[in-house]
Amino acid sequence: MKASDLFVKALENEGVEYIFGIPGEENLDLLDSLSRSDSIKLVLTRHEQAAGFMAATCGRLTGKAGVCLATLGPGATNLVTAAAYAQLGGMPMLMITGQKPIKTSKQGHFQIIDVVDMMRPLTKYTKQIVSGDSIPSHVREAFRLAVEERPGAVHLELPEDIAAEETSEEVFSASLVRRPTAEDKSIRKAVELIESARHPLLVIGAGANRKLTCRMLRQFIETTGIPFVSTQMGKGVVDEEGERFLGNAALSDHDFIHRAIERADLIINVGHDVIEKPPFFMRHDDRQVIHINFFSAQVDPVYFPQVEVVGDIANSIWQINERLETQDRWDFAYFKKVREAAESHVREGADDPRFPIYPQRLVADVRKAMPANGIISLDNGVYKIWFARNYKANQPNTVLLDNALATMGAGLPSAMAARLVFPERKVMAICGDGGFMMNSQELETAVRLELNLVVLVLRDDAYGMIKWKQALMGLEPFGLDYGNPDFVKYAQSYGAKGHRVEASDELLPLLQRCLETPGVDVVEVPVDYSDNDRILNHEIKELSQQI
Ligand SMILES: Cc1ncc(C[n+]2csc(CCOP(=O)(O)OP(=O)(O)O)c2C)c(N)n1
């Protein structure tokens, strides 16, 4: 069999459904083999970076490695940001790149860079395949490592001459590997601490966003009644509409939830990922912390949990829940007040009639328009803080945001991947005008794939987030304003529909209409960020002090 056919068979064997990317001439054998695959669809994109974001998001949503493809040199360098996105965000992803023949090449160094080495700091595994016979083991190993906790990016380089080789090898079958469970003593110690605490509080982080863990955590909260806060990447693990939810750690400090954290005498920290800013810092004379994770806590001057429950998180939560007796001594009265104060603050901004639209109103309207299982995919900009903080996620993976690499440009491609993975669900990309323009060429891909998608473009004609920080530092405004295309015409030129909101009360009915009609709808919404500083830096701090 041709080695490239074996490569495709190995991918099929791993259950790959989509490969996103842009082939070069070095991938043509692989492309030809792909054309004969019954189960793998090639999604041709307009930039490799977008292909990588899509593959990573597929990985994030399915728990299986998403796959992207690029050629050597420039194709591979275009994947670099996506590699970092997947690696830092804990999303399983395989990148496949081509290469010139490695045995005999007459082409000198044209387009050749050492892609395997380039990918080393950005991946868990990066290998050049040097013989057709080794394809099955390399592919299996790459997939195994991509999904192993903590998930991330892997890379395989398939050179042209190797792809064309003959091989008689067979694919390796994947076996289910069970994760180790936490040791009994650590479970007992955790139970003891929780039972003897007076104000225990759960903090749910990115590592808790796994299918079974979500279920176990929901049960844990239901039976114990212990309140919780989520980190940005822990959003939706447990329904934030529930009355035990106190808020999201979108701001680093001085928010309502930080008052709850101060009051807690025990924090049960589930799935903490050091990539995210922790919502609390430990002091030696302070509250107790239980660390529940797949790994032990990374050594850190502000994080030194007294108890570590290390092993499969879902199983740990289940074991603790089984043994825990609900306690009369738990007192959640203060947490309840925190929740009420936070809720009433969010409600206040929801009907703000001013235009350009204010962020609180924007978030409230998007929430009203989206069904509980609808998915919003956020790019990076000021609005991410508002969505993380004010948008209540009802289900896991319904708020796709990147609080790891925090790159601009992933909002639209991730939304497209979400729609491919869940064709029956409503999906909305929410981007700043800066982030949108970083991968807006993918509108063509979205239209070609006939995706149903709403793309909200928040227009402030500037890199707003940086403008805000510039002002915070007391600096003169400089270097952050730009012009924009006419987004309505821009969308239309791709064959998408374009809309412009001209009054705040137009937004909700327009979003509802767009979500109900097929096709790609780009909605331009002018936003006013001028109140951000007053609210996020002063008002919230002042109000939270009054609880
Ligand atoms: C690829 C990349 N470049 C630069 C940054 C730094 N950065 C973070 S937010 C931001 C501005 C985002 O502007 P926009 O998308 O218009 O959103 P806004 O903040 O205006 O709502 C910039 C430049 C980044 N995170 N990623």
Coordinates of C-alpha atoms and ligand atoms in Angstrom, one line a residue:
M1 CA 0.0 0.0 0.0
K2 CA 1.1 3.6 -0.6
A3 CA 2.3 5.2 2.6
S4 CA -0.1 8.1 2.2
D5 CA -3.0 5.7 2.0
L6 CA -1.8 4.0 5.2
F7 CA -1.6 7.5 6.8
V8 CA -5.2 8.2 5.9
K9 CA -6.2 4.7 7.1
A10 CA -4.5 5.5 10.4
L11 CA -6.4 8.8 10.7
E12 CA -9.7 7.0 9.9
N13 CA -8.8 4.4 12.6
E14 CA -8.7 7.3 15.1
G15 CA -12.2 8.4 14.1
V16 CA -11.1 11.6 12.4
E17 CA -14.0 13.3 10.7
Y18 CA -12.5 16.6 9.4
I19 CA -9.1 17.8 8.3
F20 CA -8.8 21.6 8.1
G21 CA -6.1 23.2 6.0
I22 CA -4.4 24.3 2.9
P23 CA -2.4 21.7 1.0
G24 CA 0.9 22.5 -0.8
E25 CA 2.6 20.4 -3.5
E26 CA 4.4 18.4 -0.7
N27 CA 1.0 17.1 0.5
L28 CA -0.3 16.0 -2.9
D29 CA 0.0 12.3 -2.3
L30 CA -1.8 12.6 1.0
L31 CA -4.4 14.8 -0.6
D32 CA -5.0 12.1 -3.2
S33 CA -5.3 9.4 -0.5
L34 CA -7.8 11.7 1.3
S35 CA -9.9 12.0 -1.8
R36 CA -10.7 8.3 -1.4
S37 CA -11.6 8.4 2.2
D38 CA -15.3 7.7 3.0
S39 CA -15.2 9.1 6.5
I40 CA -12.8 12.1 6.4
K41 CA -13.9 15.4 5.0
L42 CA -11.3 18.0 3.9
V43 CA -12.3 21.5 4.9
L44 CA -10.3 23.9 2.8
T45 CA -9.6 27.2 4.5
R46 CA -8.2 30.6 3.4
H47 CA -5.5 30.7 6.0
E48 CA -3.7 27.9 7.9
Q49 CA -4.0 29.8 11.2
A50 CA -7.8 29.6 10.9
A51 CA -7.5 25.9 10.0
G52 CA -5.6 25.3 13.2
F53 CA -8.1 27.3 15.3
M54 CA -10.9 25.1 13.8
A55 CA -9.0 21.9 14.5
A56 CA -8.2 22.9 18.0
T57 CA -11.9 23.8 18.7
C58 CA -13.0 20.4 17.3
G59 CA -10.6 18.9 19.8
R60 CA -12.0 21.0 22.6
L61 CA -15.6 20.1 21.8
T62 CA -15.2 16.4 21.1
G63 CA -12.4 15.4 23.4
K64 CA -10.7 13.8 20.4
A65 CA -7.8 15.4 18.6
G66 CA -8.9 17.8 15.8
V67 CA -6.7 17.6 12.7
C68 CA -5.2 20.3 10.5
L69 CA -3.0 20.2 7.4
A70 CA -0.4 22.5 5.9
T71 CA 2.5 22.4 3.6
L72 CA 6.2 22.9 4.6
G73 CA 7.8 26.3 5.4
P74 CA 5.2 29.1 5.1
G75 CA 2.2 26.8 5.6
A76 CA 3.8 25.4 8.7
T77 CA 4.8 28.8 10.1
N78 CA 1.2 29.9 9.7
L79 CA 0.1 27.2 12.0
V80 CA 2.3 28.4 14.9
T81 CA -0.3 30.6 16.6
A82 CA -2.8 27.8 16.4
A83 CA -0.3 25.4 17.9
A84 CA 0.2 27.7 20.9
Y85 CA -3.6 28.2 21.1
A86 CA -4.2 24.5 21.4
Q87 CA -1.2 23.8 23.6
L88 CA -1.9 26.6 26.1
G89 CA -5.7 26.1 26.0
G90 CA -5.4 22.3 26.6
M91 CA -7.1 21.4 23.4
P92 CA -6.2 18.2 21.6
M93 CA -5.0 18.8 18.1
L94 CA -2.8 17.1 15.5
M95 CA -1.0 19.2 12.9
I96 CA 0.2 17.5 9.8
T97 CA 2.8 19.2 7.6
G98 CA 4.5 18.2 4.4
Q99 CA 8.2 18.5 3.6
K100 CA 10.5 18.2 0.6
P101 CA 11.9 14.7 0.0
I102 CA 14.3 13.8 2.8
K103 CA 16.2 11.0 1.0
T104 CA 17.2 12.8 -2.2
S105 CA 16.4 16.4 -2.9
K106 CA 17.6 18.5 -5.8
Q107 CA 16.0 21.7 -4.6
G108 CA 18.5 23.1 -2.2
H109 CA 16.9 24.9 0.8
F110 CA 14.0 26.5 -1.0
Q111 CA 11.1 26.9 1.6
I112 CA 12.8 24.6 4.0
I113 CA 12.8 25.3 7.7
D114 CA 13.2 22.8 10.5
V115 CA 9.4 22.5 11.2
V116 CA 9.9 19.7 13.7
D117 CA 12.2 21.8 15.8
M118 CA 10.0 24.9 15.4
M119 CA 7.1 23.1 16.8
R120 CA 9.0 21.7 19.8
P121 CA 8.2 24.4 22.4
L122 CA 4.5 24.5 21.2
T123 CA 3.7 20.8 21.3
K124 CA 3.7 17.6 23.4
Y125 CA 5.1 15.6 20.5
T126 CA 6.7 16.6 17.2
K127 CA 8.2 14.0 14.7
Q128 CA 9.3 13.7 11.2
I129 CA 8.2 10.4 9.7
V130 CA 11.2 8.8 8.1
S131 CA 9.7 5.6 6.8
G132 CA 6.3 4.5 5.6
D133 CA 6.5 1.5 8.0
S134 CA 6.5 3.8 11.1
I135 CA 3.3 5.6 10.2
P136 CA 1.0 3.5 12.3
S137 CA 3.0 3.9 15.5
H138 CA 3.7 7.6 15.0
V139 CA 0.0 8.4 14.3
R140 CA -1.2 6.3 17.3
E141 CA 1.4 7.9 19.6
A142 CA 0.5 11.4 18.4
F143 CA -3.3 10.8 19.1
R144 CA -2.5 9.2 22.4
L145 CA -0.5 12.1 23.6
A146 CA -2.8 14.8 22.2
V147 CA -5.7 13.6 24.4
E148 CA -3.8 12.5 27.5
E149 CA -4.3 14.9 30.4
R150 CA -3.4 17.7 30.1
P151 CA -4.5 17.7 26.4
G152 CA -2.6 19.8 23.8
A153 CA -1.0 20.0 20.4
V154 CA 1.0 17.4 18.5
H155 CA 2.7 17.5 15.1
L156 CA 3.7 15.0 12.4
E157 CA 5.8 15.9 9.4
L158 CA 5.2 13.6 6.4
P159 CA 7.8 14.3 3.7
E160 CA 6.9 13.9 0.0
D161 CA 9.1 10.9 -0.7
I162 CA 7.9 9.0 2.4
A163 CA 4.3 9.7 1.5
A164 CA 4.9 8.0 -1.9
E165 CA 6.7 4.9 -0.5
E166 CA 5.3 1.5 -0.5
T167 CA 4.6 -0.2 2.9
S168 CA 3.0 -3.4 4.1
E169 CA 2.3 -2.2 7.6
E170 CA -1.1 -2.2 9.3
V171 CA -2.7 0.5 11.5
F172 CA -2.5 0.1 15.3
S173 CA -5.8 -0.2 17.0
A174 CA -6.4 2.2 19.9
S175 CA -7.2 0.8 23.3
L176 CA -9.1 2.5 26.0
V177 CA -6.8 3.7 28.8
R178 CA -8.3 4.2 32.2
R179 CA -6.9 7.1 34.2
P180 CA -5.7 6.3 37.7
T181 CA -8.0 7.3 40.6
A182 CA -7.1 9.2 43.7
E183 CA -5.7 7.5 46.7
D184 CA -8.1 6.7 49.6
K185 CA -6.2 8.7 52.2
S186 CA -6.4 11.9 50.2
I187 CA -10.2 11.4 49.7
R188 CA -10.7 10.9 53.4
K189 CA -8.7 14.0 54.3
A190 CA -10.7 16.0 51.8
V191 CA -13.9 14.8 53.3
E192 CA -12.7 15.6 56.8
L193 CA -11.8 19.2 55.8
I194 CA -15.1 19.8 54.0
E195 CA -17.1 18.4 56.9
S196 CA -15.3 20.6 59.4
A197 CA -15.4 23.8 57.4
R198 CA -18.0 26.5 58.1
H199 CA -18.0 28.4 54.7
P200 CA -16.8 25.9 52.0
L201 CA -16.7 27.2 48.5
L202 CA -16.1 25.4 45.1
V203 CA -13.9 27.0 42.4
I204 CA -14.4 25.4 39.0
G205 CA -11.5 25.7 36.5
A206 CA -10.7 24.6 33.0
G207 CA -9.6 21.1 33.9
A208 CA -13.2 20.3 35.1
N209 CA -14.5 20.8 31.7
R210 CA -14.8 17.1 30.9
K211 CA -18.1 15.2 30.3
L212 CA -18.2 13.0 33.3
T213 CA -16.7 15.6 35.6
C214 CA -19.4 18.0 34.7
R215 CA -22.0 15.4 35.7
M216 CA -20.3 14.6 39.0
L217 CA -19.9 18.2 39.9
R218 CA -23.6 18.9 39.3
Q219 CA -24.5 16.0 41.5
F220 CA -22.0 17.2 44.2
I221 CA -23.5 20.7 44.2
E222 CA -27.0 19.4 44.2
T223 CA -26.5 17.0 47.2
T224 CA -24.2 19.3 49.3
G225 CA -25.6 22.7 48.3
I226 CA -22.0 24.1 48.3
P227 CA -21.9 27.3 46.2
F228 CA -19.4 27.7 43.4
V229 CA -17.6 30.3 41.3
S230 CA -16.1 29.5 37.8
T231 CA -13.0 30.7 36.1
Q232 CA -13.3 31.9 32.5
M233 CA -12.4 28.6 31.0
G234 CA -14.6 26.7 33.6
K235 CA -17.7 28.5 32.4
G236 CA -20.7 26.2 31.8
V237 CA -19.3 23.2 33.6
V238 CA -22.2 23.6 35.9
D239 CA -25.3 25.7 35.0
E240 CA -24.6 29.3 36.0
E241 CA -28.3 30.0 36.2
G242 CA -28.5 27.8 39.3
E243 CA -28.8 29.4 42.6
R244 CA -25.5 28.1 43.9
F245 CA -23.5 30.1 41.3
L246 CA -21.9 33.2 42.7
G247 CA -20.1 34.5 39.6
N248 CA -17.2 34.2 37.3
A249 CA -13.6 35.2 37.9
A250 CA -13.5 37.5 34.9
L251 CA -11.8 40.3 36.9
S252 CA -8.7 39.6 38.8
D253 CA -9.8 41.3 42.0
H254 CA -12.4 43.4 43.8
D255 CA -15.4 41.8 42.1
F256 CA -18.4 40.5 44.1
I257 CA -17.1 36.9 44.0
H258 CA -13.8 38.0 45.6
R259 CA -15.7 38.9 48.7
A260 CA -17.1 35.4 48.8
I261 CA -13.6 34.0 48.3
E262 CA -12.3 36.2 51.2
R263 CA -15.1 34.9 53.4
A264 CA -14.6 31.2 52.6
D265 CA -12.6 29.2 55.1
L266 CA -12.2 26.3 52.7
I267 CA -11.8 26.4 48.9
I268 CA -12.4 23.2 46.9
N269 CA -10.4 24.0 43.8
V270 CA -11.4 21.7 41.0
G271 CA -9.5 21.4 37.7
H272 CA -7.3 24.4 38.4
D273 CA -5.1 25.2 35.4
V274 CA -2.1 27.5 36.0
I275 CA -2.6 28.9 32.6
E276 CA -5.5 31.0 33.9
K277 CA -5.0 33.7 36.4
P278 CA -6.1 32.2 39.7
P279 CA -9.1 33.8 41.3
F280 CA -7.4 33.8 44.7
F281 CA -4.0 33.9 46.1
M282 CA -3.0 31.9 49.2
R283 CA -1.3 33.3 52.3
H284 CA 0.1 31.0 55.0
D285 CA -2.2 32.2 57.7
D286 CA -5.2 32.0 55.5
R287 CA -8.0 29.6 54.4
Q288 CA -7.5 26.0 53.6
V289 CA -7.5 24.8 50.0
I290 CA -8.2 21.3 48.6
H291 CA -6.7 20.8 45.1
I292 CA -8.7 18.3 43.0
N293 CA -7.0 17.6 39.7
F294 CA -5.4 15.1 37.4
F295 CA -2.0 16.4 38.6
S296 CA -0.5 17.6 41.8
A297 CA -0.4 21.4 42.2
Q298 CA 2.4 23.1 40.4
V299 CA 4.8 24.8 42.9
D300 CA 3.8 28.4 43.1
P301 CA 4.5 31.1 45.7
V302 CA 0.7 31.9 46.0
Y303 CA -0.7 28.4 45.7
F304 CA 0.2 25.6 48.2
P305 CA -3.0 23.6 48.8
Q306 CA -3.0 21.7 52.1
V307 CA -4.7 18.6 50.6
E308 CA -4.2 17.3 47.1
V309 CA -6.6 14.8 45.6
V310 CA -4.8 13.7 42.5
G311 CA -6.4 11.4 40.0
D312 CA -9.4 11.3 37.7
I313 CA -11.4 14.3 38.7
A314 CA -14.8 12.8 38.0
N315 CA -14.0 9.8 40.2
S316 CA -12.6 12.0 43.0
I317 CA -15.7 14.1 43.1
W318 CA -17.9 11.0 43.1
Q319 CA -15.9 9.4 45.9
I320 CA -16.0 12.6 48.1
N321 CA -19.7 13.0 47.4
E322 CA -20.4 9.4 48.4
R323 CA -18.7 9.8 51.8
L324 CA -19.7 13.3 52.7
E325 CA -22.4 13.9 55.2
T326 CA -24.2 17.2 54.7
Q327 CA -23.3 19.4 57.6
D328 CA -25.5 21.6 59.8
R329 CA -22.5 23.7 60.5
W330 CA -22.1 25.0 56.9
D331 CA -23.2 28.6 56.7
F332 CA -23.8 30.1 53.2
A333 CA -25.8 33.2 54.3
Y334 CA -23.0 35.6 53.3
F335 CA -22.5 33.8 49.9
K336 CA -26.2 34.3 49.3
K337 CA -25.8 38.0 49.8
V338 CA -22.9 38.1 47.4
R339 CA -25.0 36.4 44.8
E340 CA -27.9 38.8 45.3
A341 CA -25.7 41.9 45.0
A342 CA -24.0 40.6 41.9
E343 CA -27.3 39.6 40.2
S344 CA -28.9 43.0 40.9
H345 CA -25.8 44.8 39.5
V346 CA -26.0 42.7 36.2
R347 CA -29.7 43.3 35.9
E348 CA -29.3 47.1 36.2
G349 CA -27.3 47.4 32.9
A350 CA -29.5 44.9 30.9
D351 CA -32.0 47.5 29.6
D352 CA -29.6 50.4 29.1
P353 CA -31.1 52.3 26.1
R354 CA -28.0 54.3 25.1
F355 CA -26.4 53.9 21.7
P356 CA -23.8 52.9 20.6
I357 CA -24.7 50.0 22.8
Y358 CA -23.2 49.5 26.2
P359 CA -21.6 46.1 27.0
Q360 CA -24.0 45.1 29.8
R361 CA -27.0 45.5 27.4
L362 CA -25.1 43.7 24.6
V363 CA -24.4 40.7 26.8
A364 CA -28.0 40.6 28.1
D365 CA -29.4 40.7 24.6
V366 CA -27.2 38.0 23.3
R367 CA -28.2 35.9 26.3
K368 CA -31.8 36.4 25.6
A369 CA -31.3 35.5 21.9
M370 CA -29.3 32.3 22.5
P371 CA -31.0 29.0 23.6
A372 CA -29.5 27.2 26.6
N373 CA -27.5 24.9 24.3
G374 CA -26.5 27.7 21.9
I375 CA -22.8 28.3 21.6
I376 CA -21.1 31.7 21.6
S377 CA -17.5 31.9 20.4
L378 CA -15.6 34.9 21.7
D379 CA -12.6 36.5 20.1
N380 CA -10.3 38.6 22.3
G381 CA -11.1 42.1 23.3
V382 CA -12.7 44.1 26.1
Y383 CA -16.1 42.5 25.6
K384 CA -14.6 39.1 26.6
I385 CA -14.5 40.3 30.2
W386 CA -18.1 41.4 30.0
F387 CA -19.3 38.1 28.5
A388 CA -17.2 36.0 31.0
R389 CA -18.6 38.0 33.9
N390 CA -22.3 38.7 32.9
Y391 CA -23.3 35.9 30.5
K392 CA -24.6 32.9 32.3
A393 CA -23.5 29.7 30.6
N394 CA -26.0 26.9 31.1
Q395 CA -24.1 24.0 29.6
P396 CA -20.5 23.0 29.1
N397 CA -18.7 24.4 26.1
T398 CA -21.4 26.9 25.3
V399 CA -19.0 29.8 25.9
L400 CA -15.9 29.2 23.8
L401 CA -13.3 31.7 25.0
D402 CA -9.6 31.7 25.1
N403 CA -8.2 32.7 28.4
A404 CA -4.9 30.9 27.8
L405 CA -3.1 32.2 24.7
A406 CA -5.8 34.9 24.5
T407 CA -5.1 35.4 20.9
M408 CA -7.1 37.6 18.6
G409 CA -8.5 36.0 15.4
A410 CA -9.9 32.7 16.8
G411 CA -13.6 33.8 17.3
L412 CA -14.9 33.2 13.8
P413 CA -12.9 30.0 13.0
S414 CA -13.9 28.5 16.4
A415 CA -17.5 29.3 15.8
M416 CA -17.3 27.6 12.4
A417 CA -15.9 24.5 14.0
A418 CA -18.6 24.5 16.6
R419 CA -21.2 24.6 14.0
L420 CA -19.6 21.7 12.1
V421 CA -19.4 19.6 15.3
F422 CA -23.0 20.5 16.4
P423 CA -25.0 21.2 13.2
E424 CA -28.2 21.3 15.1
R425 CA -27.2 24.0 17.6
K426 CA -27.3 27.8 17.2
V427 CA -23.8 29.3 17.0
M428 CA -22.7 32.9 17.3
A429 CA -19.2 34.3 16.8
I430 CA -18.6 37.5 18.8
C431 CA -15.6 39.5 17.7
G432 CA -14.2 43.0 18.0
D433 CA -13.6 44.8 14.7
G434 CA -9.8 44.1 15.3
G435 CA -10.1 40.4 16.0
F436 CA -12.7 39.8 13.3
M437 CA -10.4 41.3 10.6
M438 CA -7.6 38.9 11.6
N439 CA -9.5 36.0 10.1
S440 CA -12.5 37.5 8.3
Q441 CA -11.4 35.8 5.0
E442 CA -12.9 32.6 6.5
L443 CA -16.4 34.1 5.8
E444 CA -15.8 32.6 2.3
T445 CA -15.2 29.2 3.9
A446 CA -18.3 29.5 6.0
V447 CA -20.4 30.5 3.0
R448 CA -18.9 27.7 0.9
L449 CA -19.7 25.2 3.7
E450 CA -23.2 26.6 3.9
L451 CA -22.9 27.0 7.7
N452 CA -25.7 28.7 9.7
L453 CA -23.8 31.2 11.7
V454 CA -24.3 34.7 13.2
V455 CA -21.1 36.8 13.4
L456 CA -21.4 39.8 15.7
V457 CA -18.8 42.4 14.9
L458 CA -18.4 45.0 17.7
R459 CA -17.3 48.2 16.2
D460 CA -15.3 50.8 18.1
D461 CA -12.8 51.5 15.3
A462 CA -9.9 50.7 17.6
Y463 CA -8.0 48.1 19.5
G464 CA -10.3 48.9 22.4
M465 CA -8.7 46.7 25.0
I466 CA -5.3 48.2 24.6
K467 CA -6.8 51.7 24.5
W468 CA -8.4 51.1 27.8
K469 CA -5.1 49.9 29.4
Q470 CA -3.3 52.9 27.8
A471 CA -5.8 55.2 29.6
L472 CA -5.5 53.3 32.8
M473 CA -1.7 53.9 32.7
G474 CA -2.4 57.6 32.4
L475 CA -0.9 57.7 28.9
E476 CA -2.0 59.9 26.0
P477 CA -4.1 58.2 23.4
F478 CA -1.8 57.1 20.6
G479 CA -1.4 54.4 17.9
L480 CA -4.6 52.4 18.5
D481 CA -7.3 53.8 16.2
Y482 CA -8.1 52.6 12.7
G483 CA -10.7 52.7 10.0
N484 CA -13.0 49.8 9.0
P485 CA -14.5 48.5 5.9
D486 CA -18.3 48.8 5.4
F487 CA -19.1 45.5 7.2
V488 CA -22.5 45.2 5.5
K489 CA -20.9 45.4 2.0
Y490 CA -17.9 43.4 3.1
A491 CA -20.2 40.5 4.2
Q492 CA -22.2 40.7 1.0
S493 CA -19.1 40.5 -1.1
Y494 CA -18.5 37.1 0.4
G495 CA -22.1 36.0 -0.3
A496 CA -23.0 36.4 3.4
K497 CA -25.8 38.7 4.7
G498 CA -24.8 42.0 6.2
H499 CA -26.7 44.0 8.9
R500 CA -26.0 47.1 10.8
V501 CA -27.6 47.9 14.1
E502 CA -28.6 51.6 14.4
A503 CA -30.3 51.7 17.8
S504 CA -29.9 49.5 20.9
D505 CA -33.4 48.1 20.7
E506 CA -32.8 46.8 17.2
L507 CA -30.2 44.3 18.3
L508 CA -32.3 41.6 20.0
P509 CA -35.0 41.2 17.3
L510 CA -32.3 41.2 14.6
L511 CA -30.2 38.5 16.4
Q512 CA -33.4 36.4 16.8
R513 CA -34.2 36.8 13.2
C514 CA -30.6 35.9 12.1
L515 CA -30.5 32.9 14.3
E516 CA -33.7 31.6 12.7
T517 CA -32.7 32.0 9.1
P518 CA -30.1 29.9 7.3
G519 CA -26.8 31.2 6.1
V520 CA -24.0 33.4 7.4
D521 CA -25.2 36.7 8.9
V522 CA -22.7 39.4 9.8
V523 CA -24.1 41.9 12.3
E524 CA -22.2 45.2 12.9
V525 CA -22.9 46.7 16.3
P526 CA -21.3 49.9 17.3
V527 CA -20.2 49.7 21.0
D528 CA -19.5 52.3 23.6
Y529 CA -16.7 51.3 26.0
S530 CA -16.5 54.7 27.6
D531 CA -18.1 53.5 30.9
N532 CA -15.9 50.4 31.2
D533 CA -13.4 52.0 33.6
R534 CA -16.0 53.5 35.8
I535 CA -17.9 50.2 36.2
L536 CA -15.1 47.6 36.1
N537 CA -12.6 49.5 38.2
H538 CA -14.7 51.7 40.5
E539 CA -18.4 50.9 40.8
I540 CA -18.0 47.1 41.2
K541 CA -15.3 47.6 43.8
E542 CA -17.4 50.1 45.8
L543 CA -20.6 48.0 45.6
S544 CA -18.8 44.8 46.6
Q545 CA -17.3 46.5 49.7
Q546 CA -20.9 47.1 50.9
I547 CA -21.9 43.5 51.1
Ligands
LIG1 C1 -2.9 38.1 17.8 C2 -2.9 39.2 18.9 N1 -2.4 40.4 18.7 C3 -2.5 41.3 19.7 C4 -3.1 41.1 20.9 C5 -3.2 42.1 22.0 N2 -4.5 42.6 22.1 C6 -5.4 42.1 23.0 S1 -6.9 42.7 22.9 C7 -6.5 43.7 21.6 C8 -7.5 44.6 21.0 C9 -8.6 43.9 20.4 O1 -9.3 44.8 19.6 P1 -10.7 44.4 19.0 O2 -10.7 43.0 18.5 O3 -11.2 45.5 18.2 O4 -11.6 44.3 20.3 P2 -12.0 45.5 21.4 O5 -11.0 45.4 22.5 O6 -11.9 46.8 20.7 O7 -13.4 45.2 21.8 C10 -5.1 43.5 21.3 C11 -4.4 44.3 20.2 C12 -3.6 39.8 21.1 N3 -4.2 39.4 22.2 N4 -3.5 38.8 20.1

